[in-house]
Amino acid sequence: MNLTRLDEKNEKNTMPPKAQCRAYLRQQAGQVPAEPASLADLIIPDEMTKTKDAPGQPEERFLLYDSANDETYDGGRIVIFSSDWGLEKLALSLHWAADGTFKVSPTLFQQLYTVHATTLGVTVPCVYGLLEDKTELTYRQTFNQIRAAILLRHPDAEGIYGTVITDLERAAMNSFQEVFPEKQCSTCFFHLSQAVWRKLQSLGLQRHYAEDADFAVQVRCLPAIAFLPTADIRAAFQEVVGVLPDECVDLITYFENTFIGRELGGRWRPPLYAPDEWTQYARTLDGLGRTTNAVEGWHRRFAGKAGSHPSTFSLVTQIQAEEAHWRVEIGKVVAGATPRHRSAIWERVSERVTALTRRWRDGDVGTAHFLRGIAHNFTF
C-alpha cells in the first residue's frame, strides 16, 4: 500500500473548496474580487451574502434577493441586501423614506436604492438595493421582494401602513403605491423646490434671483404652495401667478404642467405629480418630516466612505460595514443614549413653518402672506 498517496488523498478530502480558500485569503488581506466585465458575470461571493461578524452580533443572512437566481423575473438585474434586523425595523415603523443615488452606484448598476425606517427618533437605512435601471418593472420587483420578506417574518407588520416619503421619481412612486397600497406615499419638499430651481436656472433667471430679493421670494412662493391642503393649491397657484413678472411665464407653464394640471382644448390635462402627492400640509401639522433630508444626509456621509462609483464588491463590503454600524448606534439609543437630532437652525425653521401653517389653518393669516412667510424660511 502506498501510504504517501493515501495521505495525499485524505488531505484533499479534508481541504476546503478553492473558492472558500480564496475568499478567506482575500478577507485576511482586506481585498475584494475584481469587478466583472458585465452583470452576466456578476456572482456575489459567499462572504458578502452575510452580515459582518462582530462581538454580540454573529453573522447572519444579508443577501435578501438576487434576480440572477429568479427564473420567474425577466427584467433588469436587482441585488437586494437586508438583514432580519433591518426588516424588523421596517416592520415596526409607520414612517419610511426611500431614495436612490447614482454617485455611489457601481458602473454595472444605475443606482443604489435605499429604504429607511424611523425608529426611536432616528432614520435608519434598512434595505440596500442595487438596480440596473429605473423602470417600473424593476422598482415593482424590488418592492415586492421587500414586502414579501417583511410579511414572511412579521405577518402583522404595522410598517406596511403609515407613510413613505420619496424623491420625484414617477416610476418609483407608481410602483410603491402599487405594492404598498396601504401606505400613504408623498414626495419630498426638497426635491420639489430643487425642480423649480433647476428650471429657473435653465431659463437663465438665476442672476435675477440672486440680485433681486423680492423676486426671489416671489419665485419661492411657487413651491411654498406645497404647505397648503390639496383643495386650496390650485387657487393659491393662480394667486402666485398673478404677482410673478412676465419673464416667469415659462417657469409658470412648467410648474403648471408638472405639479398643477391645466385645461387644454376643453379637456383636463393632469400634471405629472398630482397635488395630493406633494402637499406637505398634513405632514407639517402632524409633526412628520417634510423632506428626505435625513436620507440625503446619509447618502452624503455614505458617499464619503464608499467613494464615487466604487466596484460592486467594494460597495457591498461598505454596505456590510454600514449595517453593522447602525446596529451599534441603535443599540446605544436603546440603552439610553440621546439620538442625534437636526441642527438648532433647522429646528427653529421647522417650528416657524409649523406655527405659520397653524395660523393659516386657524384663519389668522391670509394665503398671500402665508406663502411669503413660508418662502422666507427656505432657499434653493
Coordinates of C-alpha atoms in Angstrom, one line a residue:
M1 CA 0.0 0.0 0.0
N2 CA 1.3 3.5 -0.9
L3 CA 0.9 5.4 2.3
T4 CA 2.1 8.7 0.7
R5 CA -0.7 8.6 -1.9
L6 CA -3.3 7.7 0.8
D7 CA -2.2 10.6 2.9
E8 CA -2.5 12.9 -0.1
K9 CA -6.0 11.6 -0.8
N10 CA -7.1 12.1 2.8
E11 CA -5.6 15.6 2.8
K12 CA -7.5 16.5 -0.4
N13 CA -10.8 15.3 1.1
T14 CA -10.3 17.5 4.2
M15 CA -9.3 20.6 2.3
P16 CA -11.9 23.3 1.9
P17 CA -13.0 24.2 -1.6
K18 CA -10.7 26.5 -3.6
A19 CA -13.3 29.3 -3.7
Q20 CA -13.6 29.2 0.1
C21 CA -9.8 29.4 0.4
R22 CA -9.6 32.4 -2.0
A23 CA -12.4 34.1 -0.1
Y24 CA -10.5 33.6 3.2
L25 CA -7.2 34.9 1.8
R26 CA -9.0 38.0 0.3
Q27 CA -10.6 38.6 3.7
Q28 CA -7.3 38.4 5.5
A29 CA -5.6 40.7 3.0
G30 CA -8.5 43.2 3.0
Q31 CA -9.0 42.7 -0.7
V32 CA -12.2 42.3 -2.8
P33 CA -12.6 40.4 -6.0
A34 CA -12.0 42.2 -9.3
E35 CA -15.1 43.9 -11.0
P36 CA -16.6 41.5 -13.5
A37 CA -16.9 42.7 -17.1
S38 CA -20.7 42.5 -17.2
L39 CA -23.7 41.8 -14.9
A40 CA -24.0 38.4 -16.5
D41 CA -20.6 37.6 -14.9
L42 CA -21.5 39.1 -11.5
I43 CA -21.7 36.5 -8.7
I44 CA -21.9 37.7 -5.2
P45 CA -19.2 35.9 -3.1
D46 CA -20.4 33.9 -0.2
E47 CA -18.7 36.1 2.4
M48 CA -20.7 39.1 1.0
T49 CA -24.0 37.3 1.4
K50 CA -23.9 37.6 5.2
T51 CA -23.6 40.4 7.8
K52 CA -20.3 41.2 9.4
D53 CA -19.4 39.0 12.4
A54 CA -18.9 41.2 15.5
P55 CA -19.0 40.7 19.3
G56 CA -22.6 40.0 20.3
Q57 CA -23.6 40.1 16.7
P58 CA -23.0 36.8 14.9
E59 CA -23.1 36.8 11.2
E60 CA -26.5 36.1 9.5
R61 CA -28.0 36.2 6.1
F62 CA -27.7 39.6 4.4
L63 CA -28.3 39.0 0.7
L64 CA -32.1 39.1 0.5
Y65 CA -32.6 38.7 -3.2
D66 CA -30.6 38.4 -6.4
S67 CA -32.7 38.4 -9.6
A68 CA -30.0 36.3 -11.3
N69 CA -31.4 33.4 -9.3
D70 CA -35.0 34.1 -10.2
E71 CA -36.2 32.4 -13.3
T72 CA -39.7 34.0 -13.0
Y73 CA -38.3 37.5 -13.4
D74 CA -37.3 38.9 -16.7
G75 CA -36.2 42.5 -16.0
G76 CA -33.1 44.4 -15.1
R77 CA -30.7 43.0 -12.6
I78 CA -31.6 43.5 -8.9
V79 CA -29.5 42.7 -5.9
I80 CA -31.0 43.5 -2.5
F81 CA -29.3 43.4 0.9
S82 CA -31.2 43.5 4.2
S83 CA -30.8 41.6 7.4
D84 CA -33.6 40.3 9.6
W85 CA -32.7 43.2 11.9
G86 CA -33.3 45.7 9.1
L87 CA -36.6 44.1 8.0
E88 CA -37.8 44.2 11.6
K89 CA -37.2 47.9 11.8
L90 CA -39.3 48.4 8.7
A91 CA -42.0 46.1 10.1
L92 CA -42.2 48.2 13.3
S93 CA -42.0 51.7 11.8
L94 CA -45.0 53.6 10.4
H95 CA -42.8 56.1 8.7
W96 CA -40.4 55.2 5.9
A97 CA -38.3 57.2 3.5
A98 CA -36.9 55.9 0.1
D99 CA -34.4 57.4 -2.2
G100 CA -31.9 56.5 -4.9
T101 CA -28.4 57.7 -5.5
F102 CA -26.2 57.5 -8.6
K103 CA -23.0 58.8 -7.1
V104 CA -22.0 55.6 -5.2
S105 CA -23.5 53.2 -7.8
P106 CA -21.0 50.8 -9.4
T107 CA -20.8 51.3 -13.2
L108 CA -22.6 48.0 -13.7
F109 CA -25.7 49.4 -12.0
Q110 CA -27.7 52.6 -12.4
Q111 CA -28.3 53.4 -8.8
L112 CA -28.2 52.3 -5.1
Y113 CA -31.8 52.5 -3.8
T114 CA -32.3 52.5 -0.1
V115 CA -35.3 52.3 2.2
H116 CA -35.1 53.8 5.6
A117 CA -37.3 53.5 8.7
T118 CA -37.8 55.9 11.5
T119 CA -37.1 54.2 14.8
L120 CA -36.6 55.8 18.3
G121 CA -36.4 59.2 16.6
V122 CA -33.6 58.0 14.2
T123 CA -33.8 57.5 10.5
V124 CA -32.1 54.1 9.8
P125 CA -31.1 52.5 6.4
C126 CA -32.8 49.1 6.4
V127 CA -32.7 47.9 2.7
Y128 CA -30.0 48.5 0.1
G129 CA -30.9 47.7 -3.5
L130 CA -28.5 47.7 -6.5
L131 CA -30.7 48.3 -9.5
E132 CA -29.7 48.0 -13.1
D133 CA -32.3 50.5 -14.3
K134 CA -35.2 52.8 -13.2
T135 CA -38.1 51.1 -14.9
E136 CA -41.4 50.4 -13.1
L137 CA -40.8 46.7 -13.6
T138 CA -37.5 46.8 -11.7
Y139 CA -39.0 49.0 -8.9
R140 CA -42.1 46.8 -8.7
Q141 CA -40.0 43.7 -8.3
T142 CA -37.8 45.3 -5.7
F143 CA -40.7 46.5 -3.6
N144 CA -42.5 43.1 -4.0
Q145 CA -39.4 41.4 -2.6
I146 CA -39.2 43.8 0.3
R147 CA -42.9 43.4 1.2
A148 CA -42.8 39.6 0.9
A149 CA -39.7 39.5 3.2
I150 CA -41.3 41.7 5.8
L151 CA -44.6 39.8 5.9
L152 CA -42.9 36.4 5.9
R153 CA -41.2 37.3 9.2
H154 CA -43.8 39.7 10.6
P155 CA -47.3 38.8 9.3
D156 CA -49.0 41.5 11.3
A157 CA -46.4 44.2 10.5
E158 CA -47.7 47.7 11.2
G159 CA -45.0 49.1 8.9
I160 CA -46.9 48.3 5.7
Y161 CA -49.3 51.1 6.8
G162 CA -48.4 54.7 7.7
T163 CA -46.4 56.9 5.3
V164 CA -43.4 56.8 3.0
I165 CA -41.7 59.9 1.6
T166 CA -39.8 59.6 -1.7
D167 CA -37.9 61.7 -4.3
L168 CA -39.5 62.9 -7.5
E169 CA -39.2 59.6 -9.4
R170 CA -42.5 58.8 -11.1
A171 CA -41.7 55.1 -11.8
A172 CA -40.7 54.5 -8.2
M173 CA -43.8 56.3 -6.8
N174 CA -46.1 54.3 -9.1
S175 CA -44.5 51.0 -8.1
F176 CA -44.5 51.9 -4.4
Q177 CA -48.2 52.8 -4.4
E178 CA -49.0 49.5 -6.3
V179 CA -47.0 47.2 -4.0
F180 CA -47.9 49.1 -0.7
P181 CA -51.4 50.4 -1.3
E182 CA -51.9 50.7 2.4
K183 CA -49.1 53.3 2.7
Q184 CA -49.6 57.0 2.0
C185 CA -46.9 58.0 -0.5
S186 CA -45.8 61.6 -0.8
T187 CA -42.9 63.3 -2.4
C188 CA -40.1 65.3 -0.7
F189 CA -40.4 69.1 -0.5
F190 CA -36.7 69.4 -1.1
H191 CA -36.9 67.7 -4.4
L192 CA -39.9 69.8 -5.4
S193 CA -38.1 73.0 -4.6
Q194 CA -35.0 71.8 -6.4
A195 CA -37.1 71.0 -9.5
V196 CA -38.2 74.7 -9.6
W197 CA -34.6 75.9 -9.0
R198 CA -33.3 73.8 -11.9
K199 CA -36.0 75.1 -14.2
L200 CA -35.1 78.7 -13.1
Q201 CA -31.5 78.1 -14.0
S202 CA -32.3 76.5 -17.4
L203 CA -34.3 79.7 -18.2
G204 CA -31.3 81.9 -17.3
L205 CA -33.1 83.6 -14.4
Q206 CA -30.6 82.7 -11.6
R207 CA -28.8 86.0 -11.8
H208 CA -32.1 88.0 -11.4
Y209 CA -32.9 85.6 -8.5
A210 CA -29.6 86.3 -6.8
E211 CA -29.7 90.1 -7.2
D212 CA -33.4 90.8 -6.5
A213 CA -34.5 89.7 -3.1
D214 CA -38.2 90.4 -3.7
F215 CA -38.2 88.5 -7.0
A216 CA -36.5 85.6 -5.1
V217 CA -39.3 85.5 -2.6
Q218 CA -42.0 85.6 -5.3
V219 CA -40.4 82.7 -7.1
R220 CA -40.1 80.6 -3.9
C221 CA -43.9 81.2 -3.3
L222 CA -44.4 78.6 -6.1
P223 CA -43.0 75.6 -4.1
A224 CA -44.4 77.2 -0.9
I225 CA -47.8 76.2 -2.2
A226 CA -47.0 72.7 -1.0
F227 CA -47.8 73.8 2.6
L228 CA -51.4 74.2 1.7
P229 CA -54.1 71.4 1.6
T230 CA -54.8 69.9 -1.8
A231 CA -58.2 71.7 -2.1
D232 CA -56.5 75.1 -1.8
I233 CA -53.5 74.5 -4.0
R234 CA -54.9 75.4 -7.4
A235 CA -56.4 78.7 -6.2
A236 CA -53.2 79.6 -4.5
F237 CA -51.2 78.9 -7.7
Q238 CA -53.4 81.4 -9.6
E239 CA -52.8 83.9 -6.8
V240 CA -49.0 83.5 -7.0
V241 CA -49.1 83.6 -10.9
G242 CA -50.8 87.0 -10.6
V243 CA -47.8 88.6 -9.0
L244 CA -45.0 87.0 -10.9
P245 CA -43.4 89.1 -13.6
D246 CA -43.7 88.3 -17.3
E247 CA -40.3 86.8 -17.5
C248 CA -41.5 83.9 -15.4
V249 CA -44.1 82.8 -18.0
D250 CA -42.1 79.7 -18.9
L251 CA -41.5 78.8 -15.3
I252 CA -45.2 79.1 -14.6
T253 CA -46.0 76.9 -17.6
Y254 CA -43.5 74.3 -16.3
F255 CA -44.9 74.3 -12.8
E256 CA -48.5 74.1 -14.0
N257 CA -47.8 71.2 -16.4
T258 CA -45.7 69.3 -13.8
F259 CA -47.5 70.0 -10.5
I260 CA -50.9 71.6 -11.0
G261 CA -52.6 70.4 -14.2
R262 CA -54.4 72.6 -16.8
E263 CA -57.3 72.9 -19.2
L264 CA -56.2 72.2 -22.7
G265 CA -58.7 72.2 -25.6
G266 CA -61.6 71.9 -23.3
R267 CA -60.1 68.8 -21.6
W268 CA -58.4 68.5 -18.3
R269 CA -54.7 67.6 -18.6
P270 CA -53.4 66.1 -15.3
P271 CA -50.0 67.0 -14.0
L272 CA -47.0 64.7 -13.8
Y273 CA -47.3 64.9 -10.0
A274 CA -50.7 65.4 -8.5
P275 CA -51.0 68.0 -5.6
D276 CA -52.1 65.3 -3.2
E277 CA -48.7 63.6 -3.8
W278 CA -46.7 66.6 -2.9
T279 CA -48.7 68.6 -0.4
Q280 CA -46.9 69.0 2.9
Y281 CA -49.9 70.4 4.9
A282 CA -50.9 67.3 6.9
R283 CA -47.3 66.2 7.4
T284 CA -46.5 69.7 8.8
L285 CA -49.4 69.7 11.3
D286 CA -48.7 66.1 12.3
G287 CA -45.0 66.9 13.0
L288 CA -43.7 64.5 10.3
G289 CA -40.7 65.0 8.2
R290 CA -41.3 67.0 5.0
T291 CA -38.2 66.1 3.2
T292 CA -35.8 63.2 2.8
N293 CA -33.1 65.4 4.2
A294 CA -32.1 62.7 6.7
V295 CA -31.8 60.3 3.8
E296 CA -29.9 62.8 1.7
G297 CA -27.6 63.4 4.6
W298 CA -27.0 59.7 4.9
H299 CA -26.2 59.5 1.2
R300 CA -23.6 62.2 1.5
R301 CA -21.9 60.6 4.5
F302 CA -22.0 57.2 2.9
A303 CA -20.6 58.5 -0.3
G304 CA -17.7 59.9 1.7
K305 CA -17.0 56.4 2.9
A306 CA -17.7 54.4 -0.3
G307 CA -16.3 56.9 -2.8
S308 CA -17.6 57.8 -6.3
H309 CA -18.7 54.8 -8.4
P310 CA -16.8 52.1 -6.4
S311 CA -16.6 48.5 -7.7
T312 CA -19.6 46.3 -6.9
F313 CA -17.7 44.3 -4.3
S314 CA -16.2 47.3 -2.6
L315 CA -19.6 48.8 -2.3
V316 CA -21.1 45.6 -0.8
T317 CA -18.3 45.5 1.7
Q318 CA -19.1 49.1 2.7
I319 CA -22.8 48.2 3.0
Q320 CA -22.0 45.4 5.3
A321 CA -20.0 47.8 7.5
E322 CA -22.8 50.3 7.4
E323 CA -25.4 47.7 8.5
A324 CA -23.1 46.8 11.5
H325 CA -22.6 50.5 12.3
W326 CA -26.3 51.1 12.6
R327 CA -26.9 48.1 14.8
V328 CA -24.5 49.5 17.2
E329 CA -25.9 53.1 17.0
I330 CA -29.5 51.9 17.6
G331 CA -28.2 49.7 20.4
K332 CA -26.8 52.8 22.1
V333 CA -30.2 54.6 21.8
V334 CA -32.0 51.6 23.2
A335 CA -29.5 51.7 26.2
G336 CA -30.4 55.3 26.9
A337 CA -28.1 57.4 24.6
T338 CA -29.6 60.6 23.2
P339 CA -30.1 60.3 19.4
R340 CA -28.5 62.9 17.2
H341 CA -31.1 65.4 16.0
R342 CA -31.3 68.1 13.4
S343 CA -29.3 71.3 13.9
A344 CA -30.7 74.0 16.1
I345 CA -31.2 76.2 13.0
W346 CA -33.3 73.5 11.2
E347 CA -35.3 73.0 14.4
R348 CA -36.1 76.7 14.6
V349 CA -37.1 76.8 10.9
S350 CA -39.3 73.8 11.3
E351 CA -41.0 75.4 14.3
R352 CA -41.7 78.6 12.4
V353 CA -43.1 76.7 9.4
T354 CA -45.4 74.7 11.7
A355 CA -46.5 77.9 13.5
L356 CA -47.3 79.6 10.2
T357 CA -49.3 76.7 8.9
R358 CA -51.4 76.6 12.1
R359 CA -52.0 80.3 11.8
W360 CA -53.2 79.9 8.2
R361 CA -55.4 76.9 9.3
D362 CA -57.0 79.0 12.1
G363 CA -57.7 81.9 9.7
D364 CA -55.2 84.3 11.4
V365 CA -53.3 84.9 8.2
G366 CA -54.3 85.1 4.5
T367 CA -52.9 82.9 1.8
A368 CA -50.6 85.5 0.2
H369 CA -49.0 86.5 3.5
F370 CA -48.7 82.8 4.5
L371 CA -46.9 81.8 1.3
R372 CA -44.5 84.7 1.6
G373 CA -43.8 83.7 5.2
I374 CA -43.0 80.1 4.1
A375 CA -40.9 81.5 1.3
H376 CA -38.7 83.4 3.8
N377 CA -38.0 80.1 5.6
F378 CA -36.2 78.2 2.9
T379 CA -33.9 78.8 0.0
F380 CA -32.9 76.9 -3.2

